[in-house]
mmCIF file of C-alpha atoms in Angstrom:
data_model
loop_
_atom_site.group_PDB
_atom_site.id
_atom_site.type_symbol
_atom_site.label_atom_id
_atom_site.label_comp_id
_atom_site.label_asym_id
_atom_site.label_seq_id
_atom_site.Cartn_x
_atom_site.Cartn_y
_atom_site.Cartn_z
ATOM 1 C CA MET A 1 6.735 34.871 -12.495
ATOM 2 C CA THR A 2 7.616 31.474 -13.667
ATOM 3 C CA GLY A 3 7.721 30.218 -10.262
ATOM 4 C CA VAL A 4 4.167 31.368 -9.606
ATOM 5 C CA VAL A 5 2.954 29.758 -12.716
ATOM 6 C CA LEU A 6 4.631 26.485 -11.835
ATOM 7 C CA LEU A 7 3.166 26.586 -8.273
ATOM 8 C CA GLY A 8 -0.250 27.289 -9.587
ATOM 9 C CA GLY A 9 0.096 24.510 -12.070
ATOM 10 C CA VAL A 10 1.169 21.996 -9.252
ATOM 11 C CA ALA A 11 -1.674 23.277 -7.139
ATOM 12 C CA GLY A 12 -4.220 22.702 -9.820
ATOM 13 C CA TYR A 13 -2.938 19.333 -10.475
ATOM 14 C CA LEU A 14 -3.264 18.275 -6.763
ATOM 15 C CA VAL A 15 -6.843 19.787 -6.692
ATOM 16 C CA TRP A 16 -7.713 17.785 -9.868
ATOM 17 C CA ALA A 17 -6.120 14.530 -8.484
ATOM 18 C CA ARG A 18 -8.040 14.873 -5.149
ATOM 19 C CA ARG A 19 -11.513 15.557 -6.725
ATOM 20 C CA HIS A 20 -12.875 12.031 -6.180
ATOM 21 C CA ARG A 21 -12.743 12.613 -2.422
ATOM 22 C CA TRP A 22 -14.941 15.558 -2.170
ATOM 23 C CA GLY A 23 -18.284 14.659 -0.851
ATOM 24 C CA ALA A 24 -17.396 11.105 -0.199
ATOM 25 C CA GLU A 25 -18.458 9.572 3.102
ATOM 26 C CA LEU A 26 -15.553 9.227 5.467
ATOM 27 C CA SER A 27 -14.624 5.701 6.737
ATOM 28 C CA ALA A 28 -14.033 4.997 10.511
ATOM 29 C CA PRO A 29 -10.636 6.075 11.683
ATOM 30 C CA LEU A 30 -7.883 3.587 10.851
ATOM 31 C CA ARG A 31 -4.756 2.749 12.794
ATOM 32 C CA PHE A 32 -1.531 2.641 11.075
ATOM 33 C CA PRO A 33 -0.689 -1.257 10.649
ATOM 34 C CA LEU A 34 2.963 -1.063 11.719
ATOM 35 C CA ARG A 35 4.337 -0.277 15.223
ATOM 36 C CA ASP A 36 7.968 -0.266 15.687
ATOM 37 C CA GLY A 37 10.316 1.371 13.240
ATOM 38 C CA THR A 38 10.194 4.429 10.927
ATOM 39 C CA TRP A 39 7.783 4.145 7.899
ATOM 40 C CA LEU A 40 7.249 6.364 4.898
ATOM 41 C CA ILE A 41 4.182 6.249 2.611
ATOM 42 C CA ALA A 42 5.751 6.282 -0.801
ATOM 43 C CA GLN A 43 2.612 5.941 -2.886
ATOM 44 C CA GLY A 44 -1.148 6.667 -1.988
ATOM 45 C CA GLY A 45 -4.121 8.803 -2.812
ATOM 46 C CA GLY A 46 -6.416 8.866 -5.788
ATOM 47 C CA PRO A 47 -6.130 8.889 -9.569
ATOM 48 C CA GLY A 48 -3.182 10.872 -10.810
ATOM 49 C CA LEU A 49 -1.297 10.420 -7.558
ATOM 50 C CA ASN A 50 -1.255 6.597 -7.131
ATOM 51 C CA HIS A 51 -0.210 3.888 -9.531
ATOM 52 C CA HIS A 52 -2.530 1.390 -7.873
ATOM 53 C CA THR A 53 -5.852 3.019 -8.904
ATOM 54 C CA PRO A 54 -6.082 1.585 -12.376
ATOM 55 C CA HIS A 55 -6.155 -1.991 -10.772
ATOM 56 C CA PRO A 56 -9.466 -2.697 -8.974
ATOM 57 C CA GLU A 57 -7.810 -5.129 -6.660
ATOM 58 C CA GLN A 58 -5.323 -2.445 -5.656
ATOM 59 C CA ARG A 59 -7.604 0.649 -5.278
ATOM 60 C CA GLY A 60 -7.044 2.240 -1.846
ATOM 61 C CA ALA A 61 -3.565 0.456 -1.458
ATOM 62 C CA ILE A 62 -0.473 2.315 -0.261
ATOM 63 C CA ASP A 63 3.106 1.568 -0.608
ATOM 64 C CA VAL A 64 4.878 1.655 2.777
ATOM 65 C CA VAL A 65 8.834 1.815 2.982
ATOM 66 C CA GLY A 66 10.673 1.003 6.207
ATOM 67 C CA VAL A 67 13.324 3.730 6.700
ATOM 68 C CA GLY A 68 16.524 3.135 8.642
ATOM 69 C CA ALA A 69 19.642 5.298 9.448
ATOM 70 C CA ARG A 70 20.051 8.229 7.067
ATOM 71 C CA GLY A 71 16.842 7.329 5.038
ATOM 72 C CA ALA A 72 18.198 3.949 3.898
ATOM 73 C CA ARG A 73 15.431 1.416 3.067
ATOM 74 C CA LEU A 74 17.660 -1.605 2.339
ATOM 75 C CA ARG A 75 20.043 -3.773 4.359
ATOM 76 C CA SER A 76 22.633 -5.257 2.065
ATOM 77 C CA GLY A 77 21.540 -7.631 -0.750
ATOM 78 C CA ALA A 78 18.772 -7.683 -3.449
ATOM 79 C CA SER A 79 16.293 -10.212 -2.043
ATOM 80 C CA PRO A 80 13.006 -9.356 -0.443
ATOM 81 C CA ASP A 81 14.466 -9.803 3.202
ATOM 82 C CA ALA A 82 16.943 -7.081 2.219
ATOM 83 C CA TYR A 83 14.242 -4.580 2.845
ATOM 84 C CA LEU A 84 13.728 -3.096 6.292
ATOM 85 C CA ILE A 85 9.932 -3.732 6.077
ATOM 86 C CA TYR A 86 10.227 -7.397 5.342
ATOM 87 C CA GLY A 87 9.096 -9.565 8.051
ATOM 88 C CA ALA A 88 7.634 -6.588 10.127
ATOM 89 C CA LYS A 89 4.691 -7.518 12.265
ATOM 90 C CA LEU A 90 1.321 -6.141 10.870
ATOM 91 C CA TYR A 91 -1.519 -5.167 12.910
ATOM 92 C CA ALA A 92 -5.168 -4.797 12.014
ATOM 93 C CA PRO A 93 -6.077 -1.160 11.159
ATOM 94 C CA ARG A 94 -9.577 -1.582 12.728
ATOM 95 C CA ASP A 95 -11.404 -4.155 15.037
ATOM 96 C CA GLY A 96 -13.394 -6.732 13.240
ATOM 97 C CA ASP A 97 -13.562 -10.316 12.078
ATOM 98 C CA VAL A 98 -11.143 -11.914 9.703
ATOM 99 C CA VAL A 99 -13.141 -13.270 6.812
ATOM 100 C CA SER A 100 -10.293 -14.656 4.679
ATOM 101 C CA ALA A 101 -6.609 -14.829 4.334
ATOM 102 C CA ALA A 102 -4.295 -16.355 1.681
ATOM 103 C CA ASP A 103 -0.621 -17.109 2.478
ATOM 104 C CA ASP A 104 0.547 -19.121 -0.596
ATOM 105 C CA TYR A 105 1.788 -16.273 -2.717
ATOM 106 C CA ALA A 106 5.543 -16.290 -3.442
ATOM 107 C CA ASP A 107 7.618 -13.336 -2.405
ATOM 108 C CA GLN A 108 7.635 -10.767 -5.302
ATOM 109 C CA VAL A 109 11.187 -10.310 -6.624
ATOM 110 C CA PRO A 110 12.428 -6.704 -6.017
ATOM 111 C CA GLY A 111 12.392 -4.651 -9.118
ATOM 112 C CA THR A 112 9.441 -6.583 -10.704
ATOM 113 C CA ILE A 113 5.828 -5.548 -10.838
ATOM 114 C CA ARG A 114 3.138 -8.231 -10.518
ATOM 115 C CA TYR A 115 -0.369 -6.780 -11.077
ATOM 116 C CA ASP A 116 -1.900 -10.151 -12.244
ATOM 117 C CA PRO A 117 -2.888 -12.802 -9.706
ATOM 118 C CA PRO A 118 -0.493 -15.909 -9.808
ATOM 119 C CA LEU A 119 -1.374 -18.674 -12.079
ATOM 120 C CA ARG A 120 -1.992 -21.113 -9.237
ATOM 121 C CA GLN A 121 -4.774 -20.475 -6.969
ATOM 122 C CA PRO A 122 -3.521 -19.817 -3.416
ATOM 123 C CA ARG A 123 -4.809 -21.836 -0.467
ATOM 124 C CA VAL A 124 -7.410 -19.646 1.329
ATOM 125 C CA HIS A 125 -8.311 -19.814 4.965
ATOM 126 C CA ARG A 126 -11.698 -18.612 6.009
ATOM 127 C CA HIS A 127 -12.471 -17.878 9.578
ATOM 128 C CA ARG A 128 -15.356 -16.029 11.187
ATOM 129 C CA GLN A 129 -16.061 -15.413 14.878
#
């Protein structure tokens, strides 16, 4: 009986957490932005399921983890390049024009969370075809 109640509570929570999607217009299909390797989505979804949603600039964000042998996600070390995903080539999830890109952000130190933009303004490159 306890298992049924627990399962019902989890199901109810998931229904509540997904409520923002019902009736919403669907976007065009997206392609996954990574090709080679094994990838795991560690965070994603709506309020209650995703720690990104309270931050407007991160809504719709997902956390992707590179997975190696036996589920490992790190090489040796504690720097950003120790993560299997570091340096992976990204592909556009849809066809379209690049309207801006920023490349002057320092790598985030593993184990820290940076929700605020950096104090200095990054150099922004604008390109439209």
